[in-house]
Amino acid sequence: ICRDAAGKLANAFVCTANIAAHDGGASIIAGNEKVLAARLSDARFFYETDLKVPLEQQAEKLKDIVFHEKLGTVAERVERIAKLARHLTESGVIAGANPDLVERAARLCKADLVTGMVGEFPELQGLMGGYYAIAQGEDASVAAAIQDHYKPVGQGDDVPSAPVTLAVSLAEKLDTLTQFFGVDMQPTGSKDPFALRRAALAVIRLLVENGIRYPIAETHGLLDFFVDRLKVQQREAGVRHDLIDAVIALGGEDDLVRLLARVKALQSFVTTEDGTNLLAAYKRAANILKAAQYAAPALAGSTLLPAEADLLAALDAAEPKAASAVEGEQFEAAMAALASLRAPIDAFFEGVMVNDEDPAKRVFRLGLLARFRDAVHRVADFSKIEG
């Protein structure tokens, strides 16, 4: 595509040839101009013809196009997208969008598939729908949503941020994923004929880059699939996959924005001296508890050693702080609460024999380690962390 100095489309083109140009390339240029003129003439004809039919009327023809033999027609798909897009708006998942405009955009977003222009130039789907919408007097936000609802297509593609576009784009991709998974047609190995991995990555980018809080658990068993895609996507950003596992393992975390915030706070913590030592102490405690087959909470002790009393006091202080911080999404504060356990747990291992000959002392000390493990689990499952 050639553009002028102002960035607008220029009436010029570039062509290449692998033959010698004896006339300075004049015949090659003339031949390409003839071909291009014919294509542009066709495009103008299709454009002018398509404009005679309102998009709403074009959309009625979608009932004659099969989306997939198990999933009905494109018209049925559009109906699902429209309902979901409106729900995303009315429920507050997508803020700032007019539900009526969202539904209007969703109902027209596939209409250009039956136009002459897109039939001849399939790569223009969406783009032409947006142009037709503007020409036919649709709201600008509706036209923009029609034009951009396929985005993001690839990793380098722009992510929509306009509320109406965002609602339609997200609904379109969620419909793709839930419908194909619903008929057990998820990707297997290297095979992904319906580009579901790409759709999942697009959903992740739409949610994360726009800070949208959406419960992925509502997407019919797709959480594991999204988590796998999230690991792939975040690897390029330097986020460790084992830390994603450590947060997911606790259960109940299906908000990708919140999940990533927890993971990034955890990654910052485990690279510190406190984090490294606490991880080592956790794994030591977990191994002792596993060997002893102990899982019960701490029992009341009588006379405590200073290291026992200090650890018990630290746990009493850290557990509620960590829980409250996680609940309030103050994940750095949650890590700080865990860091406060580092010195007392180190002192405990240094000065206390856990497997004491006295059964009462042994059970109490195992109980302290169980409380320590459980306190850490309020933030993340450290057993999933490598190192």
Short mmCIF file of C-alpha atoms in Angstrom, two decimals:
data_model
loop_
_atom_site.label_atom_id
_atom_site.label_comp_id
_atom_site.label_asym_id
_atom_site.label_seq_id
_atom_site.Cartn_x
_atom_site.Cartn_y
_atom_site.Cartn_z
CA ILE A 1 0.00 0.00 0.00
CA CYS A 2 1.43 3.36 -1.02
CA ARG A 3 0.74 6.48 1.00
CA ASP A 4 1.56 10.13 0.45
CA ALA A 5 3.50 12.42 2.79
CA ALA A 6 0.36 12.99 4.87
CA GLY A 7 -0.18 9.27 5.34
CA LYS A 8 -3.19 9.08 3.03
CA LEU A 9 -3.61 6.46 0.32
CA ALA A 10 -1.73 7.43 -2.82
CA ASN A 11 -2.75 6.61 -6.39
CA ALA A 12 0.45 4.69 -6.96
CA PHE A 13 1.59 1.10 -6.76
CA VAL A 14 4.78 -0.93 -6.75
CA CYS A 15 5.32 -4.04 -8.85
CA THR A 16 8.24 -6.41 -9.36
CA ALA A 17 9.26 -8.52 -12.35
CA ASN A 18 11.89 -11.19 -12.87
CA ILE A 19 12.39 -10.48 -16.57
CA ALA A 20 14.63 -7.99 -18.32
CA ALA A 21 12.88 -4.72 -19.19
CA HIS A 22 14.09 -3.74 -22.69
CA ASP A 23 11.88 -0.63 -22.81
CA GLY A 24 12.75 0.66 -19.36
CA GLY A 25 9.86 -1.28 -17.85
CA ALA A 26 7.10 0.60 -19.69
CA SER A 27 5.36 -2.54 -20.96
CA ILE A 28 5.54 -4.19 -17.54
CA ILE A 29 4.02 -1.11 -15.91
CA ALA A 30 1.32 -0.89 -18.58
CA GLY A 31 0.39 -4.54 -18.11
CA ASN A 32 0.14 -4.18 -14.34
CA GLU A 33 -1.86 -0.96 -14.69
CA LYS A 34 -4.34 -2.79 -16.93
CA VAL A 35 -4.77 -5.63 -14.43
CA LEU A 36 -5.04 -3.25 -11.49
CA ALA A 37 -7.54 -1.02 -13.28
CA ALA A 38 -9.76 -4.03 -13.93
CA ARG A 39 -9.61 -5.07 -10.27
CA LEU A 40 -10.39 -1.57 -9.09
CA SER A 41 -13.27 -1.37 -11.54
CA ASP A 42 -14.65 -4.61 -10.12
CA ALA A 43 -14.22 -3.28 -6.59
CA ARG A 44 -16.07 -0.08 -7.41
CA PHE A 45 -18.91 -2.05 -8.96
CA PHE A 46 -19.20 -4.30 -5.90
CA TYR A 47 -19.04 -1.31 -3.55
CA GLU A 48 -21.76 0.62 -5.33
CA THR A 49 -23.94 -2.48 -5.68
CA ASP A 50 -23.51 -3.51 -2.04
CA LEU A 51 -24.45 -0.05 -0.81
CA LYS A 52 -27.89 -0.43 -2.37
CA VAL A 53 -28.71 -3.14 0.20
CA PRO A 54 -28.82 -2.15 3.91
CA LEU A 55 -26.55 -4.22 6.15
CA GLU A 56 -29.56 -5.29 8.16
CA GLN A 57 -31.05 -6.81 5.01
CA GLN A 58 -27.72 -8.41 4.10
CA ALA A 59 -27.61 -10.01 7.55
CA GLU A 60 -30.84 -11.87 6.84
CA LYS A 61 -28.96 -13.95 4.25
CA LEU A 62 -26.65 -15.34 6.97
CA LYS A 63 -29.28 -17.97 7.73
CA ASP A 64 -28.26 -19.64 4.47
CA ILE A 65 -24.59 -19.96 5.46
CA VAL A 66 -23.56 -22.89 7.66
CA PHE A 67 -21.06 -21.90 10.34
CA HIS A 68 -20.41 -25.54 11.26
CA GLU A 69 -22.53 -28.63 10.83
CA LYS A 70 -22.71 -29.11 14.60
CA LEU A 71 -23.11 -25.43 15.46
CA GLY A 72 -25.75 -24.18 13.07
CA THR A 73 -25.76 -21.23 10.72
CA VAL A 74 -23.88 -17.95 10.83
CA ALA A 75 -27.21 -16.27 11.64
CA GLU A 76 -27.53 -18.45 14.76
CA ARG A 77 -23.95 -17.59 15.68
CA VAL A 78 -24.71 -13.88 15.30
CA GLU A 79 -27.72 -14.27 17.59
CA ARG A 80 -25.50 -15.83 20.27
CA ILE A 81 -22.85 -13.14 19.88
CA ALA A 82 -25.45 -10.38 20.16
CA LYS A 83 -26.93 -11.80 23.36
CA LEU A 84 -23.51 -12.36 24.94
CA ALA A 85 -22.21 -8.93 23.93
CA ARG A 86 -25.27 -7.27 25.45
CA HIS A 87 -24.87 -9.37 28.62
CA LEU A 88 -21.21 -8.35 28.95
CA THR A 89 -22.31 -4.73 28.80
CA GLU A 90 -25.38 -4.87 31.03
CA SER A 91 -23.58 -6.94 33.67
CA GLY A 92 -20.82 -4.33 33.92
CA VAL A 93 -18.01 -6.51 32.56
CA ILE A 94 -17.56 -3.99 29.75
CA ALA A 95 -18.04 -0.48 31.09
CA GLY A 96 -19.01 2.61 29.17
CA ALA A 97 -20.86 0.98 26.27
CA ASN A 98 -24.48 1.54 25.27
CA PRO A 99 -26.11 -1.93 25.28
CA ASP A 100 -28.33 -1.06 22.31
CA LEU A 101 -25.36 0.02 20.21
CA VAL A 102 -23.45 -3.09 21.28
CA GLU A 103 -26.31 -5.34 20.21
CA ARG A 104 -26.73 -3.44 16.95
CA ALA A 105 -23.04 -3.83 16.12
CA ALA A 106 -23.11 -7.53 17.00
CA ARG A 107 -26.13 -8.20 14.79
CA LEU A 108 -24.46 -6.50 11.82
CA CYS A 109 -20.86 -7.64 12.39
CA LYS A 110 -21.05 -10.59 9.96
CA ALA A 111 -23.38 -8.98 7.40
CA ASP A 112 -20.59 -8.15 4.98
CA LEU A 113 -19.85 -11.87 4.52
CA VAL A 114 -22.68 -12.02 1.97
CA THR A 115 -21.69 -8.85 0.09
CA GLY A 116 -20.21 -8.92 -3.39
CA MET A 117 -17.07 -7.12 -2.24
CA VAL A 118 -16.16 -9.63 0.46
CA GLY A 119 -17.14 -12.49 -1.84
CA GLU A 120 -14.52 -11.25 -4.29
CA PHE A 121 -12.01 -10.00 -1.70
CA PRO A 122 -12.45 -12.20 1.44
CA GLU A 123 -9.57 -10.49 3.22
CA LEU A 124 -11.75 -7.36 3.49
CA GLN A 125 -14.33 -8.94 5.81
CA GLY A 126 -15.01 -6.67 8.74
CA LEU A 127 -13.28 -3.75 7.06
CA MET A 128 -15.95 -3.41 4.37
CA GLY A 129 -18.72 -3.91 6.89
CA GLY A 130 -17.40 -0.89 8.74
CA TYR A 131 -17.28 1.22 5.59
CA TYR A 132 -20.79 0.19 4.60
CA ALA A 133 -22.08 0.95 8.09
CA ILE A 134 -20.71 4.49 7.95
CA ALA A 135 -22.08 5.04 4.44
CA GLN A 136 -25.51 3.80 5.53
CA GLY A 137 -25.69 6.09 8.54
CA GLU A 138 -24.93 3.71 11.41
CA ASP A 139 -23.47 5.13 14.62
CA ALA A 140 -19.71 5.59 14.41
CA SER A 141 -19.14 3.23 17.35
CA VAL A 142 -21.22 0.55 15.62
CA ALA A 143 -19.22 0.93 12.40
CA ALA A 144 -15.92 0.77 14.31
CA ALA A 145 -17.05 -2.38 16.12
CA ILE A 146 -18.02 -4.08 12.85
CA GLN A 147 -14.68 -3.13 11.31
CA ASP A 148 -12.49 -4.24 14.23
CA HIS A 149 -14.41 -7.08 15.88
CA TYR A 150 -12.01 -9.71 14.51
CA LYS A 151 -9.08 -8.06 16.32
CA PRO A 152 -6.66 -8.98 17.69
CA VAL A 153 -5.89 -11.56 15.02
CA GLY A 154 -2.18 -12.05 15.68
CA GLN A 155 0.29 -11.30 18.44
CA GLY A 156 1.31 -8.01 16.85
CA ASP A 157 -2.23 -6.87 16.06
CA ASP A 158 -3.83 -3.92 17.82
CA VAL A 159 -6.15 -4.71 20.73
CA PRO A 160 -9.51 -2.89 20.59
CA SER A 161 -10.24 -0.60 23.51
CA ALA A 162 -13.43 1.21 22.43
CA PRO A 163 -16.21 -0.21 24.65
CA VAL A 164 -18.64 -1.20 21.87
CA THR A 165 -15.88 -2.83 19.83
CA LEU A 166 -14.52 -4.54 22.91
CA ALA A 167 -17.87 -6.07 23.81
CA VAL A 168 -18.48 -7.45 20.31
CA SER A 169 -14.91 -8.69 19.84
CA LEU A 170 -14.87 -10.46 23.20
CA ALA A 171 -18.30 -12.00 22.65
CA GLU A 172 -17.34 -13.23 19.18
CA LYS A 173 -14.27 -15.06 20.45
CA LEU A 174 -15.92 -16.45 23.56
CA ASP A 175 -18.69 -17.84 21.36
CA THR A 176 -16.12 -19.53 19.13
CA LEU A 177 -14.40 -21.17 22.09
CA THR A 178 -17.44 -22.23 24.10
CA GLN A 179 -19.27 -23.61 21.07
CA PHE A 180 -16.42 -25.76 19.75
CA PHE A 181 -15.48 -26.98 23.21
CA GLY A 182 -19.16 -27.69 23.82
CA VAL A 183 -19.20 -30.21 20.97
CA ASP A 184 -15.83 -31.67 22.05
CA MET A 185 -13.83 -30.22 19.16
CA GLN A 186 -10.94 -28.72 21.12
CA PRO A 187 -7.41 -28.65 19.66
CA THR A 188 -5.35 -31.84 19.87
CA GLY A 189 -1.57 -31.84 19.62
CA SER A 190 -0.50 -29.69 16.69
CA LYS A 191 -3.97 -29.74 15.13
CA ASP A 192 -6.14 -26.68 15.63
CA PRO A 193 -8.37 -26.42 12.54
CA PHE A 194 -10.66 -23.80 14.04
CA ALA A 195 -7.85 -21.59 15.43
CA LEU A 196 -9.08 -21.97 19.00
CA ARG A 197 -5.65 -21.36 20.50
CA ARG A 198 -5.48 -18.07 18.63
CA ALA A 199 -8.98 -17.19 19.84
CA ALA A 200 -7.97 -17.90 23.44
CA LEU A 201 -4.86 -15.73 23.13
CA ALA A 202 -7.05 -12.97 21.70
CA VAL A 203 -9.42 -13.23 24.67
CA ILE A 204 -6.47 -13.06 27.06
CA ARG A 205 -5.15 -9.92 25.37
CA LEU A 206 -8.59 -8.30 25.32
CA LEU A 207 -9.05 -8.95 29.03
CA VAL A 208 -5.55 -8.24 30.30
CA GLU A 209 -4.69 -5.19 28.18
CA ASN A 210 -8.04 -3.59 28.96
CA GLY A 211 -8.07 -4.60 32.63
CA ILE A 212 -11.40 -6.41 32.25
CA ARG A 213 -12.48 -8.52 35.21
CA TYR A 214 -14.24 -11.56 33.76
CA PRO A 215 -14.70 -14.95 35.46
CA ILE A 216 -13.25 -17.46 33.03
CA ALA A 217 -14.89 -20.26 35.03
CA GLU A 218 -18.14 -19.23 33.34
CA THR A 219 -16.77 -20.40 29.99
CA HIS A 220 -17.78 -24.04 30.35
CA GLY A 221 -14.59 -25.76 31.51
CA LEU A 222 -12.17 -23.62 29.53
CA LEU A 223 -10.07 -22.43 32.48
CA ASP A 224 -7.27 -24.99 31.98
CA PHE A 225 -7.12 -24.17 28.27
CA PHE A 226 -6.87 -20.46 29.02
CA VAL A 227 -4.18 -21.04 31.64
CA ASP A 228 -2.09 -23.02 29.13
CA ARG A 229 -2.44 -20.21 26.59
CA LEU A 230 -1.64 -17.65 29.29
CA LYS A 231 1.63 -19.43 30.06
CA VAL A 232 2.60 -19.30 26.39
CA GLN A 233 1.69 -15.64 26.09
CA GLN A 234 3.34 -14.55 29.34
CA ARG A 235 6.54 -16.50 28.70
CA GLU A 236 7.52 -13.82 26.18
CA ALA A 237 6.92 -11.21 28.88
CA GLY A 238 9.28 -13.04 31.24
CA VAL A 239 6.60 -14.45 33.56
CA ARG A 240 7.41 -17.91 34.93
CA HIS A 241 4.93 -20.69 34.17
CA ASP A 242 5.50 -22.40 37.53
CA LEU A 243 4.34 -19.29 39.36
CA ILE A 244 1.12 -19.29 37.35
CA ASP A 245 0.65 -22.91 38.44
CA ALA A 246 1.36 -21.94 42.06
CA VAL A 247 -1.50 -19.44 42.08
CA ILE A 248 -3.93 -21.55 40.03
CA ALA A 249 -3.35 -24.60 42.26
CA LEU A 250 -5.12 -22.90 45.17
CA GLY A 251 -8.37 -22.87 43.19
CA GLY A 252 -10.95 -20.13 42.91
CA GLU A 253 -8.78 -17.87 40.76
CA ASP A 254 -10.37 -17.46 37.34
CA ASP A 255 -9.96 -13.72 36.85
CA LEU A 256 -6.97 -13.37 34.51
CA VAL A 257 -6.24 -9.75 35.47
CA ARG A 258 -6.18 -10.64 39.17
CA LEU A 259 -4.26 -13.84 38.47
CA LEU A 260 -1.48 -12.02 36.66
CA ALA A 261 -1.26 -9.39 39.40
CA ARG A 262 -0.78 -12.18 41.96
CA VAL A 263 1.77 -13.96 39.79
CA LYS A 264 3.83 -10.83 39.18
CA ALA A 265 3.88 -10.01 42.89
CA LEU A 266 4.93 -13.59 43.62
CA GLN A 267 7.68 -13.45 40.99
CA SER A 268 9.06 -10.28 42.52
CA PHE A 269 9.03 -11.90 45.96
CA VAL A 270 10.63 -15.27 45.16
CA THR A 271 13.62 -13.55 43.57
CA THR A 272 14.44 -11.74 46.84
CA GLU A 273 16.57 -13.21 49.63
CA ASP A 274 13.49 -13.50 51.86
CA GLY A 275 11.58 -15.25 49.10
CA THR A 276 14.37 -17.69 48.29
CA ASN A 277 14.89 -18.64 51.94
CA LEU A 278 11.16 -18.90 52.63
CA LEU A 279 10.74 -21.22 49.64
CA ALA A 280 13.54 -23.43 50.97
CA ALA A 281 11.94 -23.47 54.43
CA TYR A 282 8.54 -24.29 52.92
CA LYS A 283 9.92 -27.24 51.00
CA ARG A 284 11.75 -28.49 54.08
CA ALA A 285 8.56 -28.23 56.13
CA ALA A 286 6.51 -29.93 53.41
CA ASN A 287 8.97 -32.82 53.19
CA ILE A 288 8.92 -33.33 56.97
CA LEU A 289 5.11 -33.28 57.04
CA LYS A 290 4.91 -35.67 54.12
CA ALA A 291 7.32 -38.10 55.76
CA ALA A 292 5.36 -37.93 59.01
CA GLN A 293 2.02 -38.16 57.16
CA TYR A 294 0.84 -35.21 59.23
CA ALA A 295 -1.87 -32.84 58.08
CA ALA A 296 -3.70 -31.75 61.25
CA PRO A 297 -3.49 -28.20 62.66
CA ALA A 298 -1.17 -27.28 65.52
CA LEU A 299 -2.08 -28.51 69.00
CA ALA A 300 -1.74 -26.38 72.09
CA GLY A 301 1.67 -26.68 73.67
CA SER A 302 2.58 -26.37 77.34
CA THR A 303 6.06 -25.00 77.85
CA LEU A 304 7.39 -23.63 74.58
CA LEU A 305 10.94 -23.10 73.50
CA PRO A 306 11.67 -19.51 72.45
CA ALA A 307 11.88 -20.52 68.76
CA GLU A 308 8.49 -22.26 69.02
CA ALA A 309 6.87 -19.29 70.73
CA ASP A 310 8.34 -16.87 68.19
CA LEU A 311 7.10 -18.92 65.23
CA LEU A 312 3.66 -19.29 66.79
CA ALA A 313 3.42 -15.54 67.37
CA ALA A 314 4.64 -14.80 63.85
CA LEU A 315 2.00 -17.14 62.40
CA ASP A 316 -0.74 -15.55 64.50
CA ALA A 317 0.23 -12.17 63.06
CA ALA A 318 1.01 -13.17 59.46
CA GLU A 319 -1.96 -15.41 58.64
CA PRO A 320 -4.71 -12.79 58.96
CA LYS A 321 -2.54 -10.15 57.30
CA ALA A 322 -1.87 -12.39 54.29
CA ALA A 323 -5.51 -13.44 53.99
CA SER A 324 -6.75 -9.87 54.24
CA ALA A 325 -4.19 -8.61 51.73
CA VAL A 326 -5.12 -11.27 49.17
CA GLU A 327 -8.81 -10.52 49.66
CA GLY A 328 -8.13 -6.83 49.08
CA GLU A 329 -5.88 -7.56 46.09
CA GLN A 330 -2.91 -6.02 47.89
CA PHE A 331 -0.58 -8.75 46.72
CA GLU A 332 2.68 -7.00 47.61
CA ALA A 333 1.37 -6.70 51.18
CA ALA A 334 0.55 -10.41 51.15
CA MET A 335 4.15 -11.14 50.18
CA ALA A 336 5.37 -8.86 52.97
CA ALA A 337 3.29 -10.87 55.44
CA LEU A 338 4.98 -14.04 54.23
CA ALA A 339 8.39 -12.38 54.46
CA SER A 340 7.78 -11.81 58.18
CA LEU A 341 7.86 -15.59 58.64
CA ARG A 342 11.32 -16.00 57.21
CA ALA A 343 13.36 -15.24 60.37
CA PRO A 344 11.18 -17.23 62.83
CA ILE A 345 10.98 -20.32 60.58
CA ASP A 346 14.76 -20.23 60.05
CA ALA A 347 15.28 -19.96 63.82
CA PHE A 348 12.81 -22.79 64.39
CA PHE A 349 14.70 -25.16 62.12
CA GLU A 350 17.99 -24.02 63.64
CA GLY A 351 17.03 -24.49 67.28
CA VAL A 352 14.27 -27.10 67.44
CA MET A 353 14.30 -30.86 66.89
CA VAL A 354 10.99 -31.52 65.13
CA ASN A 355 10.99 -35.30 65.47
CA ASP A 356 11.45 -35.25 69.22
CA GLU A 357 11.25 -38.51 71.18
CA ASP A 358 8.43 -36.98 73.22
CA PRO A 359 5.25 -37.66 71.16
CA ALA A 360 3.49 -34.55 72.47
CA LYS A 361 6.37 -32.27 71.50
CA ARG A 362 6.71 -33.97 68.11
CA VAL A 363 3.00 -33.57 67.32
CA PHE A 364 3.00 -29.94 68.40
CA ARG A 365 6.04 -29.10 66.28
CA LEU A 366 4.59 -30.88 63.27
CA GLY A 367 1.47 -28.84 63.86
CA LEU A 368 3.48 -25.64 63.78
CA LEU A 369 4.97 -26.67 60.44
CA ALA A 370 1.49 -27.47 59.13
CA ARG A 371 0.34 -23.99 60.13
CA PHE A 372 3.38 -22.51 58.42
CA ARG A 373 2.58 -24.44 55.24
CA ASP A 374 -1.07 -23.40 55.35
CA ALA A 375 -0.13 -19.76 55.96
CA VAL A 376 2.01 -19.80 52.82
CA HIS A 377 -0.86 -21.42 50.92
CA ARG A 378 -2.99 -18.38 51.59
CA VAL A 379 -0.87 -16.68 48.95
CA ALA A 380 0.37 -19.46 46.65
CA ASP A 381 1.07 -23.18 46.54
CA PHE A 382 4.84 -23.09 46.92
CA SER A 383 5.07 -26.80 46.09
CA LYS A 384 4.53 -25.82 42.44
CA ILE A 385 7.46 -23.41 42.43
CA GLU A 386 10.66 -24.66 40.87
CA GLY A 387 14.01 -24.18 42.59
#
